[in-house]
Structures are given as C-alpha cells and as structure tokens.
mmCIF file of C-alpha atoms in Angstrom:
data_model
loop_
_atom_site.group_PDB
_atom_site.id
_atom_site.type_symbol
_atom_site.label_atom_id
_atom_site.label_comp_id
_atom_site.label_asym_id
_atom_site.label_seq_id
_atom_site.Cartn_x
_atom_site.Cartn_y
_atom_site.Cartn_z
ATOM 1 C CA UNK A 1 -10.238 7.552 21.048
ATOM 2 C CA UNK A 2 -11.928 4.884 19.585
ATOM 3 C CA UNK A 3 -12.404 1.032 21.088
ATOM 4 C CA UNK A 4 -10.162 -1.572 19.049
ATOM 5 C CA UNK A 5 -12.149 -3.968 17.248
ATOM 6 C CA UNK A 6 -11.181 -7.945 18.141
ATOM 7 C CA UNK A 7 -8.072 -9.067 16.349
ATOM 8 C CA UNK A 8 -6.375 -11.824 19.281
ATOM 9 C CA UNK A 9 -3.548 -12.464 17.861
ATOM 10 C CA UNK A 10 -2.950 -16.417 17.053
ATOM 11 C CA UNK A 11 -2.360 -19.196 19.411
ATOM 12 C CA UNK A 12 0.967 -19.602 17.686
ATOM 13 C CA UNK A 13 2.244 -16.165 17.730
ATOM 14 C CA UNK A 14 5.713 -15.633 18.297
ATOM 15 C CA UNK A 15 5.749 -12.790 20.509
ATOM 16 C CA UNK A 16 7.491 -12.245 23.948
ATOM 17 C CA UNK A 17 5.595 -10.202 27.098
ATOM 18 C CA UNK A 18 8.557 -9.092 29.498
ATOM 19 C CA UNK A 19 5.707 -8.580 31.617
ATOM 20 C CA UNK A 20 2.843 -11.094 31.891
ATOM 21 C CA UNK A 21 0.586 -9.104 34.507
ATOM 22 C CA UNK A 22 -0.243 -4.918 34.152
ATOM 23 C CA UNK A 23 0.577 -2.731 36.744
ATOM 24 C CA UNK A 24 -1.824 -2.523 39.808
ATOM 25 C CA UNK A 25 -3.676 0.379 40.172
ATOM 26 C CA UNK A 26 -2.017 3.561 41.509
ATOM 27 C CA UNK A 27 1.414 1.709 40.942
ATOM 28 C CA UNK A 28 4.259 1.921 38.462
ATOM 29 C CA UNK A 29 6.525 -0.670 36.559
ATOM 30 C CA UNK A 30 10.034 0.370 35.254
ATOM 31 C CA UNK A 31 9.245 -1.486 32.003
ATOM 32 C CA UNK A 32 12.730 0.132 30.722
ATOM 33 C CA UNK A 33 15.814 1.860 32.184
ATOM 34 C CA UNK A 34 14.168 5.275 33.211
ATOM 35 C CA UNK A 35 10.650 4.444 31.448
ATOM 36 C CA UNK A 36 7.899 3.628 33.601
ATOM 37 C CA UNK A 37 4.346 2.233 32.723
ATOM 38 C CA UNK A 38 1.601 3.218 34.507
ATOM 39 C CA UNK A 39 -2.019 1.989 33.674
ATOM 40 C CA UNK A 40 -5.379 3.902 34.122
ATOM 41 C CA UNK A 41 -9.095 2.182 33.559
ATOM 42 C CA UNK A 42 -11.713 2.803 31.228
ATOM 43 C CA UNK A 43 -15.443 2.651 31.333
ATOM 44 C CA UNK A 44 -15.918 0.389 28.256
ATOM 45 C CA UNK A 45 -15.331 -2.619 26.340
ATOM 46 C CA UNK A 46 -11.839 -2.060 26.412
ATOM 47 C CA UNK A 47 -11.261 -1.267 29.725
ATOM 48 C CA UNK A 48 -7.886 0.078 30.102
ATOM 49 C CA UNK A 49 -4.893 2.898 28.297
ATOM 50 C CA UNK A 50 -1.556 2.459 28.868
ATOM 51 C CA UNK A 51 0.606 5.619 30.008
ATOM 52 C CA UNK A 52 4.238 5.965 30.043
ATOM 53 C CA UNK A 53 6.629 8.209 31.800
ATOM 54 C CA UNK A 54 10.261 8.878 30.599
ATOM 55 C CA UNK A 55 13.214 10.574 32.393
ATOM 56 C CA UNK A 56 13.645 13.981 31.298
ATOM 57 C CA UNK A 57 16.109 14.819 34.190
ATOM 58 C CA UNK A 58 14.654 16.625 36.864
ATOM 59 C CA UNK A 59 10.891 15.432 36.408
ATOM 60 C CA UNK A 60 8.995 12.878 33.710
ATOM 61 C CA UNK A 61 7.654 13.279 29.780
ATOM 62 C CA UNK A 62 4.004 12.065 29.920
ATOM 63 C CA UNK A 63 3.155 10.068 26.838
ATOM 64 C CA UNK A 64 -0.803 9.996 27.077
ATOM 65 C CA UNK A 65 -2.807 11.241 29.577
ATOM 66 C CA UNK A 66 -6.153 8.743 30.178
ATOM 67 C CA UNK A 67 -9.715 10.197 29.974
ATOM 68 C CA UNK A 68 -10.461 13.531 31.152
ATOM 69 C CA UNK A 69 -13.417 11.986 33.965
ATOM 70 C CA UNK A 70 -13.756 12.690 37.709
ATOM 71 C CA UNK A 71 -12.362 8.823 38.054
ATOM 72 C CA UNK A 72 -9.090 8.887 35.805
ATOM 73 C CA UNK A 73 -8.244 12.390 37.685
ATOM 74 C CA UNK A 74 -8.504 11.051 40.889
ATOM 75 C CA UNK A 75 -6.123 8.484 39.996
ATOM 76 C CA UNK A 76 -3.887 10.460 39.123
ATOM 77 C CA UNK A 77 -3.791 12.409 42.295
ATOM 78 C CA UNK A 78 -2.980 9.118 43.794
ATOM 79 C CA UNK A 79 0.250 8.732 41.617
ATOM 80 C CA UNK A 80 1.108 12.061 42.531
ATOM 81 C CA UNK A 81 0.617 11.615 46.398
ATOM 82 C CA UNK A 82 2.751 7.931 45.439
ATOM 83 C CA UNK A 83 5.017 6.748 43.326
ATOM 84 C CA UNK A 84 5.685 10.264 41.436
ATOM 85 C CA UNK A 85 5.628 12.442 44.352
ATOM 86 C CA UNK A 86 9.111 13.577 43.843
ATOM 87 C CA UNK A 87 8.852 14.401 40.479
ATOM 88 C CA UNK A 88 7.063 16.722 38.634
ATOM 89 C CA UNK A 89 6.034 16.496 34.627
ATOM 90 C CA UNK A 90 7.912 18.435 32.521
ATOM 91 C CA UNK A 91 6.303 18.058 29.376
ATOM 92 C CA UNK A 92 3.132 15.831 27.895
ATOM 93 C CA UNK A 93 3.594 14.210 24.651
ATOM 94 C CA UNK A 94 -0.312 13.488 23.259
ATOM 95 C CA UNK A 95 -0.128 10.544 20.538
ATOM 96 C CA UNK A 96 -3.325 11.534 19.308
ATOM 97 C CA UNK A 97 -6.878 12.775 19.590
ATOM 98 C CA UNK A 98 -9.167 10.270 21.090
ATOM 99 C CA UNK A 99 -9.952 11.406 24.696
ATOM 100 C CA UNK A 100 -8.145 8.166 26.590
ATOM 101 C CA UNK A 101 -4.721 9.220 25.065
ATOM 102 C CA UNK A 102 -5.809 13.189 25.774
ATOM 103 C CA UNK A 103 -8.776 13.933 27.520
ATOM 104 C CA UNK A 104 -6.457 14.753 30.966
ATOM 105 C CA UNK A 105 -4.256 17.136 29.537
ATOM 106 C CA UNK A 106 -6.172 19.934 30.983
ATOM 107 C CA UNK A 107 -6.518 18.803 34.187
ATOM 108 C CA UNK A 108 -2.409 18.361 34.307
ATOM 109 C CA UNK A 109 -1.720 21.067 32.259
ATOM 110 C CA UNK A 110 -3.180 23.403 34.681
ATOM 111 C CA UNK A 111 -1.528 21.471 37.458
ATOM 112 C CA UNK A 112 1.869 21.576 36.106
ATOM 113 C CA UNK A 113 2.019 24.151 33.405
ATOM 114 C CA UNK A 114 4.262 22.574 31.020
ATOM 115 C CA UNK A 115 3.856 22.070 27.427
ATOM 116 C CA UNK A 116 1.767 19.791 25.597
ATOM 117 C CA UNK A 117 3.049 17.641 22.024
ATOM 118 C CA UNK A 118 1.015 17.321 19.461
ATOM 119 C CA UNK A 119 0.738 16.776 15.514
ATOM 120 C CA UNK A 120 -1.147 19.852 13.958
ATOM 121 C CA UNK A 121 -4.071 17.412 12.912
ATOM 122 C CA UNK A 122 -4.845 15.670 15.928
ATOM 123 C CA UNK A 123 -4.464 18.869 18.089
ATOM 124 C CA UNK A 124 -7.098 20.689 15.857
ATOM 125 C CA UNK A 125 -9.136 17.694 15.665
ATOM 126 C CA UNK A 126 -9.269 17.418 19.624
ATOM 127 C CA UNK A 127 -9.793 21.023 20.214
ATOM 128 C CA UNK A 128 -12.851 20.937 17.170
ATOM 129 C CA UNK A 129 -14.534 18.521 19.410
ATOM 130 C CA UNK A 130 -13.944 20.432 22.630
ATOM 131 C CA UNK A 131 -15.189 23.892 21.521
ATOM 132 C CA UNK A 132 -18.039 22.269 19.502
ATOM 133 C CA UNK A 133 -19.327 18.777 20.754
ATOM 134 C CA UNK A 134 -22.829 19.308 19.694
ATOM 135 C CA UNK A 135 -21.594 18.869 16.297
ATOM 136 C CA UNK A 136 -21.326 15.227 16.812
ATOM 137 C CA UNK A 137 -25.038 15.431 16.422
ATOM 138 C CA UNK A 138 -25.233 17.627 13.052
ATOM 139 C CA UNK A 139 -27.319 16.121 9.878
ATOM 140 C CA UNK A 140 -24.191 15.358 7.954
ATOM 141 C CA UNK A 141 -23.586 12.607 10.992
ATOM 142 C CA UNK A 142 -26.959 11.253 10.608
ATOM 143 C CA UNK A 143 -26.875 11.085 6.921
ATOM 144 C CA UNK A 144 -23.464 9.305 7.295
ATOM 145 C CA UNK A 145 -25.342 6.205 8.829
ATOM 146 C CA UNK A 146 -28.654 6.885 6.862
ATOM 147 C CA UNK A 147 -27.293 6.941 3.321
ATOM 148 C CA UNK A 148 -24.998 3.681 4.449
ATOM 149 C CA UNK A 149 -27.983 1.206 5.290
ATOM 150 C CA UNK A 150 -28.174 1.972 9.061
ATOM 151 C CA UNK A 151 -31.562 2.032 10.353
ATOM 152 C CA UNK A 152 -33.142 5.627 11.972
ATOM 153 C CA UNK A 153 -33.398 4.210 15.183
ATOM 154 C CA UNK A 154 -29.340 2.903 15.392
ATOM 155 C CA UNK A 155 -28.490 5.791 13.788
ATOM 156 C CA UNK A 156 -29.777 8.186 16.670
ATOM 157 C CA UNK A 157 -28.583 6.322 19.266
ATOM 158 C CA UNK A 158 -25.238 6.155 17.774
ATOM 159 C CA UNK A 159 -25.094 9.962 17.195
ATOM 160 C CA UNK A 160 -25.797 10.845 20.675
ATOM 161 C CA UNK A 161 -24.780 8.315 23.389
ATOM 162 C CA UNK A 162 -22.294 6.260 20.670
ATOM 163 C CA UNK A 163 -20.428 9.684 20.533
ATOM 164 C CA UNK A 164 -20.638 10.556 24.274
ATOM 165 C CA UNK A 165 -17.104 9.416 25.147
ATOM 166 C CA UNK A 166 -15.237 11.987 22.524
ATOM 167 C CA UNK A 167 -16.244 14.658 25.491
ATOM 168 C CA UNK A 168 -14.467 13.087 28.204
ATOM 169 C CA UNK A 169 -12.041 15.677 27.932
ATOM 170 C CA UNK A 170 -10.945 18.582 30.316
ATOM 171 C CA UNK A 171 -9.915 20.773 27.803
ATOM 172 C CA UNK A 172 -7.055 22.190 26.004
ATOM 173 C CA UNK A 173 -4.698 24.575 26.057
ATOM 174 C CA UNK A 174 -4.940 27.541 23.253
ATOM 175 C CA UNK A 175 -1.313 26.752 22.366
ATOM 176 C CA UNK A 176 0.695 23.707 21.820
ATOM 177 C CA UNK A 177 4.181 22.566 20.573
ATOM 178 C CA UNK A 178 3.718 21.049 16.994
ATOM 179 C CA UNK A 179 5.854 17.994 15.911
ATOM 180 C CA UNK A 180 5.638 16.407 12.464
ATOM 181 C CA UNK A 181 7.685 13.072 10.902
ATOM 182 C CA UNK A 182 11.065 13.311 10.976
ATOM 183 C CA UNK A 183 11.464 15.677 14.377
ATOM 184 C CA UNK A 184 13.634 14.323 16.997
ATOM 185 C CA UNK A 185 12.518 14.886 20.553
ATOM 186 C CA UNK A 186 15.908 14.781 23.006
ATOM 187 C CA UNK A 187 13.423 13.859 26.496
ATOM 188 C CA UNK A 188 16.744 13.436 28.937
ATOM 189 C CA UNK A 189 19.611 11.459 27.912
ATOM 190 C CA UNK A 190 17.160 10.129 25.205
ATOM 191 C CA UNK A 191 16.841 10.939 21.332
ATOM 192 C CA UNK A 192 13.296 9.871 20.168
ATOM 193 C CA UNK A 193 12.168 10.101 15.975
ATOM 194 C CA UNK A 194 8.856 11.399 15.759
ATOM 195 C CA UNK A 195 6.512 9.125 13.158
ATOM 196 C CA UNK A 196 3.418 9.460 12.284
ATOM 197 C CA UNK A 197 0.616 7.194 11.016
ATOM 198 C CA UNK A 198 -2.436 7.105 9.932
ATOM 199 C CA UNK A 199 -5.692 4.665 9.870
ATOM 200 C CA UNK A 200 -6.315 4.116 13.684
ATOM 201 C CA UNK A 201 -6.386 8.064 13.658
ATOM 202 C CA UNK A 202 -4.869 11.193 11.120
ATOM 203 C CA UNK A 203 -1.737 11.599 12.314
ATOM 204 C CA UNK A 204 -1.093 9.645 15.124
ATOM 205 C CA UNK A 205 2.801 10.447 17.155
ATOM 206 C CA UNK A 206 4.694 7.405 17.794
ATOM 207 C CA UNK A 207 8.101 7.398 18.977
ATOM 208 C CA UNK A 208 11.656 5.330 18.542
ATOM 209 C CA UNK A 209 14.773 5.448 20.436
ATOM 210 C CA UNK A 210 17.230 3.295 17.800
ATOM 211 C CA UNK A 211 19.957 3.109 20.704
ATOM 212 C CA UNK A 212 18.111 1.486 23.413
ATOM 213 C CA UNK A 213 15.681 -0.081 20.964
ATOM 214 C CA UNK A 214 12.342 1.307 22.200
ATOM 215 C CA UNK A 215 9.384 2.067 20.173
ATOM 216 C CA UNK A 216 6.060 3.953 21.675
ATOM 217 C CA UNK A 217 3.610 2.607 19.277
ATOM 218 C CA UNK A 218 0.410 4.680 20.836
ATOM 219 C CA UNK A 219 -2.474 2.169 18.974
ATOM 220 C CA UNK A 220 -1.115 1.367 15.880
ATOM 221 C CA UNK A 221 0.865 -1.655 16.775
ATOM 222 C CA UNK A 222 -1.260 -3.585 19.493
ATOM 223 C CA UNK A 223 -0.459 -7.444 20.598
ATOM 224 C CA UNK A 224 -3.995 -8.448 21.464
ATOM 225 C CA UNK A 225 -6.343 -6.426 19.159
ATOM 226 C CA UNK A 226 -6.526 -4.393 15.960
ATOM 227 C CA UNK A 227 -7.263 -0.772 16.225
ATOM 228 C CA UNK A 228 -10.074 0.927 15.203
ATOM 229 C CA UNK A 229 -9.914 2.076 11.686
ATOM 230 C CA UNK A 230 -12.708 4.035 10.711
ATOM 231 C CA UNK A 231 -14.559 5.891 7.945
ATOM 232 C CA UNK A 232 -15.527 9.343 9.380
ATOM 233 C CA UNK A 233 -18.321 11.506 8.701
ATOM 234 C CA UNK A 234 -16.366 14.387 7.506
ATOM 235 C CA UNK A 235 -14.503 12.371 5.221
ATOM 236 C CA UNK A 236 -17.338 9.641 4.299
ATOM 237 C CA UNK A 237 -15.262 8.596 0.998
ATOM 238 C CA UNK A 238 -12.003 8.514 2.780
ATOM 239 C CA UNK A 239 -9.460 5.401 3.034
ATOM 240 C CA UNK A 240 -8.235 4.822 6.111
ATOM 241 C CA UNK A 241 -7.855 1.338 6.193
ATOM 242 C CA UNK A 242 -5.426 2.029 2.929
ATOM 243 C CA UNK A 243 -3.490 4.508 5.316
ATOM 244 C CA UNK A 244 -3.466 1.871 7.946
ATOM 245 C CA UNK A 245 -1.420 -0.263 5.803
ATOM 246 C CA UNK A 246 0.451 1.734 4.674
ATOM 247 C CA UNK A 247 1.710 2.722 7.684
ATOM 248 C CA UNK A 248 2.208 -0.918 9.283
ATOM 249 C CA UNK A 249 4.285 -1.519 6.006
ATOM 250 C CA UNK A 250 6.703 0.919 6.476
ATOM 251 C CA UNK A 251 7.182 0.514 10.098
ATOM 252 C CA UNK A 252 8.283 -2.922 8.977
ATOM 253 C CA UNK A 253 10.324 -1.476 6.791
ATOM 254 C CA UNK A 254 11.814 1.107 8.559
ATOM 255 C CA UNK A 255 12.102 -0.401 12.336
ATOM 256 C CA UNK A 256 14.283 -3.673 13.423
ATOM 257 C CA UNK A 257 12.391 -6.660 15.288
ATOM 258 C CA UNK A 258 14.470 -6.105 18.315
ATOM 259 C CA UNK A 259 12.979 -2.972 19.548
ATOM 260 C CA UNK A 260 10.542 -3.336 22.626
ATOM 261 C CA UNK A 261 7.105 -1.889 21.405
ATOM 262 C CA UNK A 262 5.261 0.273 23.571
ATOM 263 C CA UNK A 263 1.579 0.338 22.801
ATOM 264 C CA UNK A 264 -1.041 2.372 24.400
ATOM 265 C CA UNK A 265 -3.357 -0.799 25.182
ATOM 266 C CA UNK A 266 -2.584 -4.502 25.976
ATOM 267 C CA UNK A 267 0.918 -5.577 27.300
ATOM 268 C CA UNK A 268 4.434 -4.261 25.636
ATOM 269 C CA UNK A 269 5.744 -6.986 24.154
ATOM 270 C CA UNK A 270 8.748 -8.215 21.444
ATOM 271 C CA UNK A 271 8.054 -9.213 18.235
ATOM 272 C CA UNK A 272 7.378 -5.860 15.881
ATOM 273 C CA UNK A 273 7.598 -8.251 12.493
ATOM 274 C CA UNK A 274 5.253 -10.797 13.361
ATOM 275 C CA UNK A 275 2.306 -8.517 14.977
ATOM 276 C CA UNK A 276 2.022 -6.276 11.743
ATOM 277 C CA UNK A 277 2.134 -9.462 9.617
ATOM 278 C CA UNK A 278 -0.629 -10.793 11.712
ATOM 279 C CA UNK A 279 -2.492 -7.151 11.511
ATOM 280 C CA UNK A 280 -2.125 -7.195 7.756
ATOM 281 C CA UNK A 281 -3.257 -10.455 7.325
ATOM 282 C CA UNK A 282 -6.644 -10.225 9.769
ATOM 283 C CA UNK A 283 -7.762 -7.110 7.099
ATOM 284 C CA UNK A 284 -7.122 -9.086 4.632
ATOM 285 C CA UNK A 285 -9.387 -11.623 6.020
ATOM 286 C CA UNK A 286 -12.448 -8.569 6.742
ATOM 287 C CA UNK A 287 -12.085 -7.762 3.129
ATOM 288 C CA UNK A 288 -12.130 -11.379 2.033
ATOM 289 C CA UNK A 289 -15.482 -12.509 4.350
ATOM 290 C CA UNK A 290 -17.085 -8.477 2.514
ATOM 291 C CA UNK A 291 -15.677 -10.109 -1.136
ATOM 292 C CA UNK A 292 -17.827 -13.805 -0.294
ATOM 293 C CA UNK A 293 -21.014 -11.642 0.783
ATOM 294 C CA UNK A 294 -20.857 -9.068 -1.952
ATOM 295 C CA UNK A 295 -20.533 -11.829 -4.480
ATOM 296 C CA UNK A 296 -24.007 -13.379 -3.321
ATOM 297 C CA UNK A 297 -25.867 -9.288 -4.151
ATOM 298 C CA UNK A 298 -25.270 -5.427 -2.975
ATOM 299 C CA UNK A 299 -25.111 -4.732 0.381
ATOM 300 C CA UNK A 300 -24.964 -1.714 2.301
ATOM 301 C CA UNK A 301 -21.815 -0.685 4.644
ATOM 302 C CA UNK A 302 -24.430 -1.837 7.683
ATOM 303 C CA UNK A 303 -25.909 -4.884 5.824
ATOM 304 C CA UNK A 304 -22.344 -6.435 5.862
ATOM 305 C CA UNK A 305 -21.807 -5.772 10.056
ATOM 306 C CA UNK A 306 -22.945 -9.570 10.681
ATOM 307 C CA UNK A 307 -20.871 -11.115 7.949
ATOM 308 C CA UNK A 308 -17.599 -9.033 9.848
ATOM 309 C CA UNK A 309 -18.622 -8.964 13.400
ATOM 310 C CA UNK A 310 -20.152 -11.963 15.178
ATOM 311 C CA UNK A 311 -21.710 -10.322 17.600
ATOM 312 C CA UNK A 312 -24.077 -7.662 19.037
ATOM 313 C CA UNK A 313 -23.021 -4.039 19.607
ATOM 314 C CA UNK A 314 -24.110 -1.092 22.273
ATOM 315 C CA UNK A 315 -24.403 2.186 20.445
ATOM 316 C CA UNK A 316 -20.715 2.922 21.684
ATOM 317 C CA UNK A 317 -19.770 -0.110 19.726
ATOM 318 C CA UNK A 318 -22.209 0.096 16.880
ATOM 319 C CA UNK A 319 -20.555 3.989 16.036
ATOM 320 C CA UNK A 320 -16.815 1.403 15.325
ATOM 321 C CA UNK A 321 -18.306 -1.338 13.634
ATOM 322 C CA UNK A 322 -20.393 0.374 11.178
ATOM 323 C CA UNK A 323 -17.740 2.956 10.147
ATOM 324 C CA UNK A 324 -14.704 -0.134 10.460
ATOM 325 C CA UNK A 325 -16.503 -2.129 7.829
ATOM 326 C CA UNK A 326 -17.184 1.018 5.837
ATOM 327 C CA UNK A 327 -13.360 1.385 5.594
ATOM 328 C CA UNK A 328 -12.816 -1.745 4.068
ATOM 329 C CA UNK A 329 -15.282 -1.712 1.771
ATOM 330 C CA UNK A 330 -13.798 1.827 0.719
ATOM 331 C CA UNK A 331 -11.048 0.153 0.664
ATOM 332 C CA UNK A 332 -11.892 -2.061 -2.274
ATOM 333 C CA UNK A 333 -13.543 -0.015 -3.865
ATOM 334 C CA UNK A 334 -10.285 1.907 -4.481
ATOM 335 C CA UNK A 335 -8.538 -1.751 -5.382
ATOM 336 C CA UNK A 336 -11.127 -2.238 -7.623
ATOM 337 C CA UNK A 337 -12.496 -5.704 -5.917
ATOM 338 C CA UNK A 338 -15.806 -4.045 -4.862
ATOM 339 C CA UNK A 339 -17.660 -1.505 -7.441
ATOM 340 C CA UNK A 340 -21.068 0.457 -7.070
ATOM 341 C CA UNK A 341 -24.074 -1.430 -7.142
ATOM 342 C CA UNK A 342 -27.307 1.287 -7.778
ATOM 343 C CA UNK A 343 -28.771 2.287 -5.232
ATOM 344 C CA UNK A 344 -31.687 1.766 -3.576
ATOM 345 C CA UNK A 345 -34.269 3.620 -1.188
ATOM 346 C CA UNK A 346 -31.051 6.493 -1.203
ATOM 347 C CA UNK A 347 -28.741 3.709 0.130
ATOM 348 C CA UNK A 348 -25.925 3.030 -1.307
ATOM 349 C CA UNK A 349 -24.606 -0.337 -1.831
ATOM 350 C CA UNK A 350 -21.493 -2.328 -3.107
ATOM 351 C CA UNK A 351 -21.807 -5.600 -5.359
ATOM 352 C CA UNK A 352 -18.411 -7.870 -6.320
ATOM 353 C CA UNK A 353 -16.778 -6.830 -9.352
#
C-alpha cells in the first residue's frame, strides 16, 4: 500500500460518476451486471479501498482484500453474515502488494481455502515483508533518507512508525497462482486480460473485459488523486515515475474511452482518456515547480518537499512525500533536465542543467 498523494482532478474535468455516493458500510452496490462494489475503511489520510466481487458461477472472485486489522476483518464477517451469505469466494485476485489491496488474504484464505492471484513480484514482495518486517528498520533504510537531505530525527520516525502500516497483514499463503501480461482470466461468463503496470507499485494486476467494457484499474488510474509513486530503498536509483508513464501511455493506447474504470480508491467513473491526460500533466507540473527550485541552487530530494507539497506531513506521510519527490527528480535526471550537483555533508543534491 501506499497513501496517494493529492492530484483532484480539475473543476472542468469531463468525467462521469454512475454513482455519486460509496456504498454504506457492510453493504454492496451492483456497480455492473454481476460485479459488485463493496467498500472497507482505513485508518489514514486516505481513509477508504475499494473491493470488488465478480460472478464466477456458484460463488464470487475477490479483487482486493482491505487491511489485514482486527477492524477490516470484522467487517467482513458482517458481509458474510449479509449481503454475501449465500455465496462463498471462489478465488482472490490480489492487484498488488500494499497491505489495503492484500493484507486480508490470510484471514479469507483460511476461511475459504481457495486460491489467491498474484504477479510473481508483488507476491514475493508481500511475503518479504511478512516473514521479515524488521527489515523496514535496516541501515540501508536509514541511509536512504540520510544520504537524501532528511534530517536524523524524520528519518527515525519514518523508519519505524512511517512503515508500521506495511504489517497490517494476516499473512500469506506458501503458494499462489502466478499471472503475468497477456493471461486471460475466464472468472464466470467473463474473459478478463491481465495487465500489468508499474510506478504506483512493480507489477501491479489490472484487469479488462473488452465485451462489456470494464476495466479494474487497482491504483493506477484514480479520478480524485494520483497514486503514490515512489523511490524505494532497495532500488534508491530506480525510476518509477518513468514506469508510471509509461504505463498510463499505453493504457491510452491500448484501452477505448468507453470502458467503465474500476479503481481501488475514489468513485468508478467514465472517462479513461481524460484522467491519464490529467495524471500526465499534474507530473509534469511536480517536475516543472523541482526545474524552478533547482534553477535558484542544489537541493536535496527532502530540501525540495515544500516547493512540491504545501503542507505538513505525519511520519506515515513524510515516508510518500520524501520518496514521491525523489522519483521525479530521478526522473530528470534520466531526461537530462536535472544533473548532479557535488555533494555536500554526504548529501547528495541536484542543480538545473
């Protein structure tokens, strides 16, 4: 998981909400013939994950799962005592890692025993984390900040309480069911083609049905906000915001602007096109505001925060801002608007070119 950085998309933004209002708690909308949306809360800034449940004939394919905690389970036992009470899962389909998309597939798993979905990368990823959380607190984390202007304080509270939620899990099964790009998932009467993106996360599953023009788009399409894209400590010279784009390109490309889009935050909505030109566009915009301050001396990843972000941050917060604004400026580095600047103290720093 990772909380979506503010990108409200503009007052003049063409796209359509079949459904103004969520559903209430413990209830269900039929959002599409035999697809219902469900909606569990979470305890931060962005306080909710979308779920969706698609016939499969005699039971429902789970498409996230919410947060592995006490309070997401027990909302699930109300669906089950409720509106799914007659049906069981048959199958969960994970879009990716972060624990509100998979931290209760334990939990149903062992209720249900069906299979669980999963790329290879975001399976390993989420099963790293739950066999070895206390690595979230290694040096090579706390260098990540240090070497990148963030102060020592910041920096330890980011690496322990800013990195509490990846353990809201409850575990993982020692097997899964791989897809890749380019499978196609039959879930009932339903063909789905498996994608995959990157930026918001490695490999992240989303899903399109071309004949009744629905597209799961997990986080990497959202109406309201932008997702997350992040620098991560493993991978401290990595491009993900180049991914991200990538990615948003070619489902352009590759999808029509009549599908319904599914995403796992905010309210599904029409208007595929428009959303990824605004998405493009408000990067463009972070790496423009990162050009203007560079151009005025070096700064460091966390010296250019303020000129991004307008506000302050918890250490939840602080952990997606710092490594977000790292990703542009790795970013352009790689398209050559940004270059080295030496550094200073064992900081490094970026200067226009």
């Amino acid at each position: 998981m990772q909380i979506k950085s503010s990108s409200p998309q503009t007052s003049t933004s063409p796209l359509l909400f079949p459904h103004l209002s969520p559903p209430a708690p413990s209830a269900t909308i039929e959002i599409a013939p035999g697809v219902l949306w469900t909606r569990f809360a979470l305890p931060f800034l962005l306080d909710h994950v979308n779920i969706y449940l698609v016939d499969d004939g005699h039971g429902w394919a789970l498409i996230d799962t919410g947060l592995g905690d006490g309070a997401t389970q027990a909302a699930w036992q109300l669906l089950f005592d409720g509106a799914l009470r007659r049906r069981p899962l048959t199958r969960i389909i994970a879009t990716h890692f972060h624990p509100d998309h998979v931290g209760a597939a334990g939990f149903l798993l062992r209720r249900f025993g069906v299979a669980l979905y999963m790329t290879a990368t975001e399976y390993l990823q989420s099963l790293n984390i739950h066999l070895d959380p206390g690595a979230l607190e290694a040096e090579h984390y706390r260098r990540f900040y240090l070497d990148h202007g963030l102060d020592a304080e910041t920096t330890a509270r980011v690496v322990t309480s800013g990195h509490a939620y990846l353990k809201l899990t409850s575990g993982l099964p020692p097997t899964y069911n791989r897809v890749v790009a380019g499978d196609v998932l039959r879930i009932g009467s339903r063909e789905f083609e498996v994608l995959t993106g990157g930026g918001h996360s490695p490999e992240e599953i989303m899903l399109l049905c071309r004949a009744d023009k629905l597209f799961f788009a997990a986080d990497q399409v959202l109406p309201n906000i932008s997702p997350n894209v992040s620098v991560i400590a493993v991978d401290p010279d990595g491009d993900p915001l180049g991914y991200y784009l990538r990615s948003l390109r070619e489902l352009r490309r590759d999808i029509g602007d009549d599908v319904l889009v599914l995403p796992g935050h905010n309210l599904p909505f029409y208007g595929l096109h428009a959303r990824i030109d605004e998405l493009i566009a408000h990067h463009q915009a972070r790496c423009d505001r990162i050009l203007q301050a560079c151009r005025s001396g070096p700064k460091s990843a966390a010296e250019l925060i303020p000129f991004v972000f307008a506000r302050t941050f918890d250490p939840h917060q602080m952990g997606f801002a710092f490594s977000e604004v790292l990703a542009h400026v790795n970013y352009m580095l790689r398209q050559s608007a940004l270059k080295p600047a030496p550094a200073s103290a064992g900081t490094g720093r970026v200067v226009a070119a």
